[in-house]
mmCIF file of C-alpha atoms and ligand atoms in Angstrom:
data_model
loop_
_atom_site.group_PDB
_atom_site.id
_atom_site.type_symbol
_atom_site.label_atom_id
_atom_site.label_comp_id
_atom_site.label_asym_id
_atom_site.label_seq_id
_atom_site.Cartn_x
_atom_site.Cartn_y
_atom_site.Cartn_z
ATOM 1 C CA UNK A 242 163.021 149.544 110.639
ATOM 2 C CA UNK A 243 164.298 151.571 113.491
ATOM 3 C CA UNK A 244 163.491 154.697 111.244
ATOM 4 C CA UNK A 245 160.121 153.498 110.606
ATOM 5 C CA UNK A 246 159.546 152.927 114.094
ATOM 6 C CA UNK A 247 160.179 156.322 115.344
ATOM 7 C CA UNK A 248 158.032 157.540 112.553
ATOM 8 C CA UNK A 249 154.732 155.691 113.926
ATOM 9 C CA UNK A 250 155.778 157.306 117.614
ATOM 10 C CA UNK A 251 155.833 160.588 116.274
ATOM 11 C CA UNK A 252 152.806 160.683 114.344
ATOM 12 C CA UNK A 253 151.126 158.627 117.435
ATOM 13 C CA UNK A 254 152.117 161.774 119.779
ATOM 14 C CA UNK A 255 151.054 164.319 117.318
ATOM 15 C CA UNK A 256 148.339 162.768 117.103
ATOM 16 C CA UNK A 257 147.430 162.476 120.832
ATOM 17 C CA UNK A 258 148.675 166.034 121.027
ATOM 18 C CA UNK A 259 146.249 167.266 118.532
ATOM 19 C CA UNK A 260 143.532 165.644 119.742
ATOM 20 C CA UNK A 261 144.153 167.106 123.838
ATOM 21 C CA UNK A 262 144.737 170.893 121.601
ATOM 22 C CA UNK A 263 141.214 170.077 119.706
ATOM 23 C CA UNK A 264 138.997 169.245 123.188
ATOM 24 C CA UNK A 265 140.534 172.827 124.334
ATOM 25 C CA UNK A 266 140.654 175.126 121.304
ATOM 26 C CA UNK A 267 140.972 178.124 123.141
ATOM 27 C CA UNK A 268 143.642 177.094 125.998
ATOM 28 C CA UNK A 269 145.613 173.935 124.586
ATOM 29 C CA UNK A 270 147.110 172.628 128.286
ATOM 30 C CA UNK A 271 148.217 169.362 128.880
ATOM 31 C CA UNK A 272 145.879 167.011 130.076
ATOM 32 C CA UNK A 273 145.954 166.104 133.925
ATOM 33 C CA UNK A 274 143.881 163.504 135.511
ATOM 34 C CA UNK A 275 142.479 165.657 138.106
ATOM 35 C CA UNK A 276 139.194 167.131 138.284
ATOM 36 C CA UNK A 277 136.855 168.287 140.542
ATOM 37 C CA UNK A 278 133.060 168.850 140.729
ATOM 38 C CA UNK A 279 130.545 170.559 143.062
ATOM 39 C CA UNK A 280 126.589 170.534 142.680
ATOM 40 C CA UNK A 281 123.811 172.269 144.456
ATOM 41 C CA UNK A 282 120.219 171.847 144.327
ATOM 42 C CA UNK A 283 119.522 174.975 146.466
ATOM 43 C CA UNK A 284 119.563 176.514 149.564
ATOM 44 C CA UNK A 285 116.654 177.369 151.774
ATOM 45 C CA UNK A 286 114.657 176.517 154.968
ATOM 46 C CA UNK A 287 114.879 172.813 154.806
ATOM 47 C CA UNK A 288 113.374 170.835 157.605
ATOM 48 C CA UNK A 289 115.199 168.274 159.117
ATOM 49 C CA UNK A 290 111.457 166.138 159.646
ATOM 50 C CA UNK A 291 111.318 165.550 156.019
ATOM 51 C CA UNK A 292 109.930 162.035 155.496
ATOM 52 C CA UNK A 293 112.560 159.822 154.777
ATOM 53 C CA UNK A 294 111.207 158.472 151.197
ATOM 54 C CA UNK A 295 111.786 162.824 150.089
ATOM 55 C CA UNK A 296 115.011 163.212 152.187
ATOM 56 C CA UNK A 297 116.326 159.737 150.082
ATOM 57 C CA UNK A 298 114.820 160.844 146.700
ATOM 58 C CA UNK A 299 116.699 164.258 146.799
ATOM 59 C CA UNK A 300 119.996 162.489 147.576
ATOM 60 C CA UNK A 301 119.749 160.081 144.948
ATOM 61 C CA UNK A 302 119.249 162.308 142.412
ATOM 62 C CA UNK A 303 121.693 164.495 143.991
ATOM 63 C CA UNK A 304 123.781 161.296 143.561
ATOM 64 C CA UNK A 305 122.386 161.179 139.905
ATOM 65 C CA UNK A 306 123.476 164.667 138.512
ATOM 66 C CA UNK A 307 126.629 164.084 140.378
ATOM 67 C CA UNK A 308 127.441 161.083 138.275
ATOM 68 C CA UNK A 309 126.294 162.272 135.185
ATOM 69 C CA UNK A 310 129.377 165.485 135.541
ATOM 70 C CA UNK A 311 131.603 162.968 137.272
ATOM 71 C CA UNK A 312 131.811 160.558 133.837
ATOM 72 C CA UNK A 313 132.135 163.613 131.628
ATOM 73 C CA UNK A 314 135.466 164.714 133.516
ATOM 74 C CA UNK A 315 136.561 161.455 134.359
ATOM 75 C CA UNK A 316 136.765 160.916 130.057
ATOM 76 C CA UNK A 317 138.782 164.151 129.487
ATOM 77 C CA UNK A 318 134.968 166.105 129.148
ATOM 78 C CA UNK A 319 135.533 170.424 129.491
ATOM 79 C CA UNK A 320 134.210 171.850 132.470
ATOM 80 C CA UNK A 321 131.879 173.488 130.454
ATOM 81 C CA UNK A 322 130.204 169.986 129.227
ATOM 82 C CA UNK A 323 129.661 169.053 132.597
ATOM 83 C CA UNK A 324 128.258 171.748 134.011
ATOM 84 C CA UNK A 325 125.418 171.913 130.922
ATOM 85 C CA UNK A 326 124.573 168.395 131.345
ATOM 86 C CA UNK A 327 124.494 168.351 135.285
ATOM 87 C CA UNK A 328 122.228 171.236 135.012
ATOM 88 C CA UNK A 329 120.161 169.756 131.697
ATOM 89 C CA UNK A 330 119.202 166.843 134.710
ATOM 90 C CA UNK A 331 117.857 169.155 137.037
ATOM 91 C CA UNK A 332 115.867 171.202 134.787
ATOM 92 C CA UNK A 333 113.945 167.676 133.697
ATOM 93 C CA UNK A 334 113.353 166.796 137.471
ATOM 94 C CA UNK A 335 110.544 168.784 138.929
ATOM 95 C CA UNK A 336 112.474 168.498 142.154
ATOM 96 C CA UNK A 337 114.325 171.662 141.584
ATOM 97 C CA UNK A 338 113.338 174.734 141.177
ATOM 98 C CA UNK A 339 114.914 174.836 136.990
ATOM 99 C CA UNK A 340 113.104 174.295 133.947
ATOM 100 C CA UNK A 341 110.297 171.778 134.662
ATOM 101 C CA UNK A 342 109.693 172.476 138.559
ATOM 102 C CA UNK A 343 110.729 175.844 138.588
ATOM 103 C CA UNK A 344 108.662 178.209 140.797
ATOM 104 C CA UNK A 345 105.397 180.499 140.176
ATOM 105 C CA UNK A 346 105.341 184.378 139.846
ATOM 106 C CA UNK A 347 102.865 186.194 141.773
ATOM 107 C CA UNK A 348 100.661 185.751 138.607
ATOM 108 C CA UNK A 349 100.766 181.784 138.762
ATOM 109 C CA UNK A 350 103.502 182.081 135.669
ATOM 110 C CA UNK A 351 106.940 180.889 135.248
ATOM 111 C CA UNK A 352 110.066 182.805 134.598
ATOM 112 C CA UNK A 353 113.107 181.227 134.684
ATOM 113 C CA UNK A 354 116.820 182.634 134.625
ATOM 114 C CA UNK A 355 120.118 181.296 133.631
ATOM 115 C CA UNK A 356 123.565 181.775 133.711
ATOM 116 C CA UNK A 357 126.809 179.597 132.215
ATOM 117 C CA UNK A 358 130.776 181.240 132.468
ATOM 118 C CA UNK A 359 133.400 179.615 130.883
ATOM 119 C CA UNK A 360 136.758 180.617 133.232
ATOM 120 C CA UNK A 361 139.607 180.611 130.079
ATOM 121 C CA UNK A 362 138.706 183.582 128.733
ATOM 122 C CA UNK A 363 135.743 185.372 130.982
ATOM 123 C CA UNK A 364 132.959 184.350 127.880
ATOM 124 C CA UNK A 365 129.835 183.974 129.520
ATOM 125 C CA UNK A 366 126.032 183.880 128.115
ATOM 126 C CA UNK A 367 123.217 184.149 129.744
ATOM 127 C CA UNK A 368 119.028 183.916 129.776
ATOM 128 C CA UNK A 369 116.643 185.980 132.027
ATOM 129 C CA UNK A 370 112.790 185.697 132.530
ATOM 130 C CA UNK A 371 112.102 182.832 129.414
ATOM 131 C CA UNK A 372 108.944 181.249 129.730
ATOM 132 C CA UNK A 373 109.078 178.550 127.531
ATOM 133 C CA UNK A 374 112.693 177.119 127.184
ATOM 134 C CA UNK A 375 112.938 173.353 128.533
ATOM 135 C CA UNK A 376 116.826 173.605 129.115
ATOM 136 C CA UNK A 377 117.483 177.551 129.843
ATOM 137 C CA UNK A 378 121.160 176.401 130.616
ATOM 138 C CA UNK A 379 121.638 175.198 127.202
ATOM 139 C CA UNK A 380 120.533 178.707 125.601
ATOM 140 C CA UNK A 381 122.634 180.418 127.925
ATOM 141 C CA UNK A 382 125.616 178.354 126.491
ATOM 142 C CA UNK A 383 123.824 179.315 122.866
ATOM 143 C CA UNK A 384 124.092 183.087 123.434
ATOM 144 C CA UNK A 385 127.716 182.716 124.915
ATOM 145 C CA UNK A 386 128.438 180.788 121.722
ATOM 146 C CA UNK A 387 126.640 182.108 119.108
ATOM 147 C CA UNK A 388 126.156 185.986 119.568
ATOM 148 C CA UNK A 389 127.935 188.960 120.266
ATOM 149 C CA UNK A 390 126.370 189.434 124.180
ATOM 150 C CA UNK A 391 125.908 188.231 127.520
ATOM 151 C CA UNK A 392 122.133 188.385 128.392
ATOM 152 C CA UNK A 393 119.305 188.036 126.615
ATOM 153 C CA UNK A 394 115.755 188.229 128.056
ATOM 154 C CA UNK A 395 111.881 187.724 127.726
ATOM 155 C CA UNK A 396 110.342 187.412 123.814
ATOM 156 C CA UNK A 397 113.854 188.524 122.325
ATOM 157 C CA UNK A 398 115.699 185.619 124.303
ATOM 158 C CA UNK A 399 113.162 183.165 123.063
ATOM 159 C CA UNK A 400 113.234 184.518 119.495
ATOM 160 C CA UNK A 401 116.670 183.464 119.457
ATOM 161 C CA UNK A 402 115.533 180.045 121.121
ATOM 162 C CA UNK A 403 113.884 179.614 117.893
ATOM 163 C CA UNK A 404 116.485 181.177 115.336
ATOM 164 C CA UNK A 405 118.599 178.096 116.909
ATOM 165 C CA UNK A 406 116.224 175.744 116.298
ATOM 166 C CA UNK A 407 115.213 175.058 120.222
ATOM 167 C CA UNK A 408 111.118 173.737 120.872
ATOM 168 C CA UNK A 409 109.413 176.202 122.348
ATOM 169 C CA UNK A 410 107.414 174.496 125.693
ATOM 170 C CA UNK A 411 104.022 175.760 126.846
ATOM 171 C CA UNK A 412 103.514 177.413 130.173
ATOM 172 C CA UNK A 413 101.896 174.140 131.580
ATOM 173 C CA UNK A 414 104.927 172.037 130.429
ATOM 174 C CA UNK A 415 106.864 173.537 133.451
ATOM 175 C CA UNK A 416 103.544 173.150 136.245
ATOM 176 C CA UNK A 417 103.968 170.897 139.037
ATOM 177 C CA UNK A 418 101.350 170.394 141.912
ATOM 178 C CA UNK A 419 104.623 170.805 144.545
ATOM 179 C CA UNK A 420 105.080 174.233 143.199
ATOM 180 C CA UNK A 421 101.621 175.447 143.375
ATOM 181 C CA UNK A 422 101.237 173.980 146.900
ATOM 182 C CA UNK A 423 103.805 176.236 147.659
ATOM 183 C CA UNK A 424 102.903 179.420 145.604
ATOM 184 C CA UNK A 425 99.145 179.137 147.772
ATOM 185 C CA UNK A 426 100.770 178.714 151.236
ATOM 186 C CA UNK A 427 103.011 181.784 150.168
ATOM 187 C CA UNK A 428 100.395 183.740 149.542
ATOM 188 C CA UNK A 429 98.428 182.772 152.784
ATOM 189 C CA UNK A 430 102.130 183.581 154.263
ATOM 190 C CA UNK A 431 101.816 180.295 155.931
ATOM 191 C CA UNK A 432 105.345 179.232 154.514
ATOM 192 C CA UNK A 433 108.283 181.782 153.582
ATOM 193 C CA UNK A 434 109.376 181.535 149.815
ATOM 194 C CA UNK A 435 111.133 178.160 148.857
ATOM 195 C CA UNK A 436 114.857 177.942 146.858
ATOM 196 C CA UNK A 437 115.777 175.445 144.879
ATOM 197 C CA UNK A 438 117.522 176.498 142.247
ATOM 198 C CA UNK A 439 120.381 174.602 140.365
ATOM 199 C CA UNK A 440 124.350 175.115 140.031
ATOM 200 C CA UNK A 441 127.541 173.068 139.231
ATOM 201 C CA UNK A 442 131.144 174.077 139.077
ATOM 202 C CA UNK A 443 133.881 172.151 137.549
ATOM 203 C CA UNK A 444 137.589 172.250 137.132
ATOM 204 C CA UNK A 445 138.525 169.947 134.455
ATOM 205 C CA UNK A 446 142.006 167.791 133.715
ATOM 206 C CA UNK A 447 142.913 170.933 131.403
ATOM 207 C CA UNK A 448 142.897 173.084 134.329
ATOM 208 C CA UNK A 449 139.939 174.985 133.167
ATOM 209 C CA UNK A 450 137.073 176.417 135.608
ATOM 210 C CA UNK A 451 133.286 176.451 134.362
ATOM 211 C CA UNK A 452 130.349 177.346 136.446
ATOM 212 C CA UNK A 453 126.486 177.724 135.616
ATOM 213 C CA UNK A 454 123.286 178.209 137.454
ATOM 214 C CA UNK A 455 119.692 177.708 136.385
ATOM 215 C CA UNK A 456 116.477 178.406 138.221
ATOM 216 C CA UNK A 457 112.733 179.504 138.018
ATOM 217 C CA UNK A 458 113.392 182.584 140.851
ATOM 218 C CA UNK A 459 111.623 182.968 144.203
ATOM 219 C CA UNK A 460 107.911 181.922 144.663
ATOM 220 C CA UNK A 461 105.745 184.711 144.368
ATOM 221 C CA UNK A 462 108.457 187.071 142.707
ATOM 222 C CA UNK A 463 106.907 189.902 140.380
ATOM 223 C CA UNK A 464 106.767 189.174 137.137
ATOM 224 C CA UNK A 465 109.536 190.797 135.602
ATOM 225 C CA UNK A 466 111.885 190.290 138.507
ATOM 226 C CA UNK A 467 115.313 189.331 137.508
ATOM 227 C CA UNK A 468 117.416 187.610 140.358
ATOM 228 C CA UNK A 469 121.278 186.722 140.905
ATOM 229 C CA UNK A 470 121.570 183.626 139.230
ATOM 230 C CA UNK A 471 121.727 184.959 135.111
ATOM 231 C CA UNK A 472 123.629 188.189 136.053
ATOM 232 C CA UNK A 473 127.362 187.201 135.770
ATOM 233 C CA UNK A 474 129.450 188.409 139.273
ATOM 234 C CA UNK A 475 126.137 187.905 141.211
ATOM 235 C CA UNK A 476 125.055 184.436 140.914
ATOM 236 C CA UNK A 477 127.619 182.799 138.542
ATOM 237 C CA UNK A 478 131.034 183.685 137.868
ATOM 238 C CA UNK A 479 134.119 181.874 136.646
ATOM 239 C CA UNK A 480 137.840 182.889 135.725
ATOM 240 C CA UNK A 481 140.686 180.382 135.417
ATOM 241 C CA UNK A 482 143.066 183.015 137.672
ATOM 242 C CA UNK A 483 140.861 182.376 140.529
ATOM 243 C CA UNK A 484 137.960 180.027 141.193
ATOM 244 C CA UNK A 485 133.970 179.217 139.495
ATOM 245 C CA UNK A 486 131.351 180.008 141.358
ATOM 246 C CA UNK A 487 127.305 179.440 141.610
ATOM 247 C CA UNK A 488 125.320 180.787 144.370
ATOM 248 C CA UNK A 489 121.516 180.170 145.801
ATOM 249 C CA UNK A 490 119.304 181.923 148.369
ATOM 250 C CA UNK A 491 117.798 185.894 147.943
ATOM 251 C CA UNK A 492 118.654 186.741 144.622
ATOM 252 C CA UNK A 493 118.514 190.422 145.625
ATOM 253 C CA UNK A 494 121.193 190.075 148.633
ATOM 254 C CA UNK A 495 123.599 188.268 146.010
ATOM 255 C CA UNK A 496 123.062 190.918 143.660
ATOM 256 C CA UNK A 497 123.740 194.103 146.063
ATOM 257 C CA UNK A 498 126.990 192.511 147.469
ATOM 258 C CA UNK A 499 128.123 191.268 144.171
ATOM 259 C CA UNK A 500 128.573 187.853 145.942
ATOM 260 C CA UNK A 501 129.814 185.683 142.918
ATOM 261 C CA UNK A 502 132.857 188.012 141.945
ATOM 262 C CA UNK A 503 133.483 189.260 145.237
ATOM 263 C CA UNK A 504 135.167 185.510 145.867
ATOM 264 C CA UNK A 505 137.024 185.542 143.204
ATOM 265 C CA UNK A 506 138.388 189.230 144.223
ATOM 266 C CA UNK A 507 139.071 188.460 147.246
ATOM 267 C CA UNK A 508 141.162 185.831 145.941
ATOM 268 C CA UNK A 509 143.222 187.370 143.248
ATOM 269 C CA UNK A 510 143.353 191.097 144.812
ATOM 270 C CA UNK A 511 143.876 189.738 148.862
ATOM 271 C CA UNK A 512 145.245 186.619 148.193
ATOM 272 C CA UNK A 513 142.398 184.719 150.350
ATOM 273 C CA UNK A 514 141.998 181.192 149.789
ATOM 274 C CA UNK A 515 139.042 179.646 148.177
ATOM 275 C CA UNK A 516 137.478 178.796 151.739
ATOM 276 C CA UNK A 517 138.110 182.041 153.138
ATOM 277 C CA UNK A 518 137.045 183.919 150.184
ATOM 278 C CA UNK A 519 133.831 182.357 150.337
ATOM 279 C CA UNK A 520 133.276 181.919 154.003
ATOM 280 C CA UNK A 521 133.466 185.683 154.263
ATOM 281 C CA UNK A 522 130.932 186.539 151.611
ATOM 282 C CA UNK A 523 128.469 184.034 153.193
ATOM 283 C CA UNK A 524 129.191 184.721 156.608
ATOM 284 C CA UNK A 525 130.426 188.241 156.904
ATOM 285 C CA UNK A 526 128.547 189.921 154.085
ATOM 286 C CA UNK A 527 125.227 188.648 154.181
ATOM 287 C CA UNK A 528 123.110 188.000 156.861
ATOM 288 C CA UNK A 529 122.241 184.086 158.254
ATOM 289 C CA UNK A 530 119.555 182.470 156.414
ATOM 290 C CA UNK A 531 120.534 184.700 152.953
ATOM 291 C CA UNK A 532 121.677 181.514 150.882
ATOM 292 C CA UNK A 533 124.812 179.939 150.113
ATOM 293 C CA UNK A 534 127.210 179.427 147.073
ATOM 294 C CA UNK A 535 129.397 176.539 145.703
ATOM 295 C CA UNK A 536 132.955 176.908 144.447
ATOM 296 C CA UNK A 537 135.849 175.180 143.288
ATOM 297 C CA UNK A 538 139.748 177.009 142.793
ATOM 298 C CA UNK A 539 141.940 176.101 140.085
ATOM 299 C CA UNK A 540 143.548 173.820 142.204
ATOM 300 C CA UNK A 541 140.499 171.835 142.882
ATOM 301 C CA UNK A 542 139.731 172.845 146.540
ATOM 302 C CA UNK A 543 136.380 173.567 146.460
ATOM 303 C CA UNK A 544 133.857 175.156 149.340
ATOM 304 C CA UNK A 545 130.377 174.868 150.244
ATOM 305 C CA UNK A 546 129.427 177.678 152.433
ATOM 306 C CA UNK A 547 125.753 177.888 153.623
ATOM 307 C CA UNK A 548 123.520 180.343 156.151
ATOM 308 C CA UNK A 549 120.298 178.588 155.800
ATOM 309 C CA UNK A 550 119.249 175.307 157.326
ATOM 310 C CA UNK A 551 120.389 173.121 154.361
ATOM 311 C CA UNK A 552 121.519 173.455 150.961
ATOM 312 C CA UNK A 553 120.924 170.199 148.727
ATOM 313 C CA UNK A 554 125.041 169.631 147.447
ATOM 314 C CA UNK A 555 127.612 166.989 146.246
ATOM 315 C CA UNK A 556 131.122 166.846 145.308
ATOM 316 C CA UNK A 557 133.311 164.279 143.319
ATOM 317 C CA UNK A 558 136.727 164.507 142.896
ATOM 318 C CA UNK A 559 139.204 162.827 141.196
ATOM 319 C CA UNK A 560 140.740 161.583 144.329
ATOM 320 C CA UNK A 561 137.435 159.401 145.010
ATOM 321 C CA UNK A 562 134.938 161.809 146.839
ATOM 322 C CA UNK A 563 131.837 161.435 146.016
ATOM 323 C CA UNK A 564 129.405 162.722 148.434
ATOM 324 C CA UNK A 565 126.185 164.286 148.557
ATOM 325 C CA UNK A 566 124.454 166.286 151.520
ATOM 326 C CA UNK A 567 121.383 168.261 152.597
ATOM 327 C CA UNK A 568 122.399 169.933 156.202
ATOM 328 C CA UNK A 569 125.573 170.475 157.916
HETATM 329 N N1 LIG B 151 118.891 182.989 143.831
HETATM 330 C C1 LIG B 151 117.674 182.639 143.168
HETATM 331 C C2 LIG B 151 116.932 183.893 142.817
HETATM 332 O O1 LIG B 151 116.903 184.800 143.622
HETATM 333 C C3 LIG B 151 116.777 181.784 143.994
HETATM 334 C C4 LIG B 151 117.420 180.615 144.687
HETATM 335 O O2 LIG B 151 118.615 180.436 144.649
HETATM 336 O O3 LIG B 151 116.687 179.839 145.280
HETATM 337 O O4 LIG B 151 116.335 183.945 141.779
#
C-alpha cells in the first residue's frame, strides 16, 4: 500500500512537471506565482479638458485590456499570450490608433505596423505597412513562428496573411470618423499629428519577458513610411537577461537613438536599473514631447517613462496593482 502510494505521488509530480516543461517548451523553469504586466495606449498631446464621458471611456478600456493580460498570467498564461491578446483588444477598439482605428496616410489610406519579441531566446516577428490585416499583432507572432525572418511588409506580408489562412479586411473596415477628423485638421495644421498606438509587456511566473507593439503610424505619414514600432531595438524589444520593452511617440526619434535596445544595454553592459535605463533614454536622449516607452525587468519592476502630456497606461502585478492612468 505504502508502495502504491508513493507510486501515485510520483507519477502526480511528473505529471505536474511535464505539464509546467510543456507551457514553456523552449525554457522549462519552475513556475512562480509572480507576474507582472504593463499596457499603453499611446503617448501624445493629450489635453487635460477632455470631457469626462472620453477621459472615463479610455480608462475603462484601459482597465479592460489590462484584465484581459492580467487573467492570462494569473492562470500560468506565457508572456507571449498576453501580450497578443492585450493587443488583439486594442486593435478591435477604434480608440487606438491599431488595427480598426488606426490612423490615415497622407493619401487617406491605412498602413499599419507591428512588432512581437519573445525574451527566451531573442525570436521576434514582425509586420510593416499591411493594409488589410484585422489583428497585425497576431501575424507578427505568425512570421516569428512560422518562417525563417523577422519582417515582412506590404503585398508579400499579406500574401503570407493568406498562406496562413488569415481574412483579408477592406480598406474601409479600418475607417473611423475620429481618425479622419483628425487627418483634415492635420492637414489644415490646425492640430499636430495624434499617437495612439498600442504596447504591452509581460513577465510571466516562468520568468520569461515578452513585449509587442501594434499601430497604424502617425497621421498624415507618407505612404510607405515605416516607423519604430515593427523594427525590433526601436520600438519593441525583449531579452530575458534584461528587460521587454514597447515604446510610443515619433517613430523616427525612436528609430535614430535605437530607443528600445538602448534600455536593455544600458542594463546588461552599465548595469543601470530598469528605471534608470529608461529614464535616460526618455529624458536624456530624446527631446520633451518625443514619446514614451513601457518596460518591465526580469524581476518585475517595471517603468513608465513619458515626455509628452500623457500617455494612456496600466499595470497589474501579482502583488495586487492594478492601475490605469492618462497624465502624470
Ligand atoms: N511610434 C509610432 C510611429 O511612429 C506612433 C506612435 O507611437 O504613436 O509609427
Amino acid at each position: 500500500m505504502k508502495n502504491f502510494t508513493i507510486a501515485i505521488l510520483l507519477t502526480a509530480a511528473y505529471l505536474f512537471f511535464s505539464m509546467e516543461v510543456n507551457a514553456q517548451e523552449k525554457n522549462p523553469v519552475v513556475r512562480s506565482n509572480k507576474y507582472t504586466i504593463v499596457i499603453h495606449g499611446g503617448a501624445g498631446t493629450i489635453s487635460r479638458e477632455l470631457p469626462d464621458s472620453i477621459k472615463q471611456a479610455y480608462l475603462s478600456s484601459l482597465k479592460k485590456a489590462l484584465q484581459i493580460g492580467k487573467d492570462i498570467l494569473a492562470k500560468g498564461g506565457t508572456s507571449l499570450d498576453a501580450v497578443e491578446k492585450v493587443i488583439n483588444y486594442f486593435e478591435n477598439d477604434p480608440k487606438f490608433n491599431a488595427g480598426k482605428g488606426a490612423v490615415y496616410t497622407s493619401a487617406g489610406t491605412h498602413e499599419m505596423d507591428a512588432a512581437i519579441m519573445d525574451g527566451r531566446d531573442l525570436s521576434c516577428g514582425a509586420v510593416a505597412g499591411v493594409e488589410h490585416i484585422a489583428h497585425p499583432i497576431s501575424l507578427a507572432r505568425l512570421v516569428m513562428e512560422k518562417t525563417p525572418h523577422v519582417l515582412l511588409a506590404y503585398q508579400g506580408a499579406e500574401k503570407f496573411a493568406k498562406s496562413v489562412g488569415i481574412k483579408l479586411e477592406p480598406q474601409s473596415y479600418f475607417d473611423t470618423p475620429e481618425r479622419l477628423k483628425q487627418l483634415k485638421e492635420y492637414q489644415k495644421k490646425l492640430k499636430e499629428g495624434k499617437h495612439g498606438t498600442v504596447g504591452c509587456v509581460c513577465l510571466d511566473e516562468y520568468g520569461n519577458l515578452a513585449a509587442g507593439t501594434s499601430t497604424g503610424g502617425m497621421t498624415n505619414k507618407l505612404p510607405g513610411r515605416i516607423g519604430d514600432s515593427p523594427l525590433i531595438g526601436d520600438g519593441t524589444y525583449a531579452n530575458n537577461k534584461t528587460c521587454a520593452i514597447s515604446c510610443t511617440g515619433w517613430g523616427e526619434k525612436f528609430i535614430k537613438h535605437t530607443v528600445a535596445f538602448n534600455v536593455s544595454a544600458l542594463m546588461e553592459y552599465k548595469g543601470l536599473t530598469l528605471k534608470q535605463a529608461a529614464d535616460e533614454m526618455i529624458y536624456k536622449q530624446l527631446q520633451p514631447g518625443d514619446g514614451g516607452l513601457i518596460a518591465v525587468d526580469r524581476k518585475g519592476n517595471y517603468a513608465t517613462p513619458f515626455s509628452t502630456s500623457g500617455m494612456f497606461r496600466g499595470v497589474a502585478t501579482s502583488s495586487g496593482t492594478f492601475k490605469v492612468a492618462i497624465w502624470k
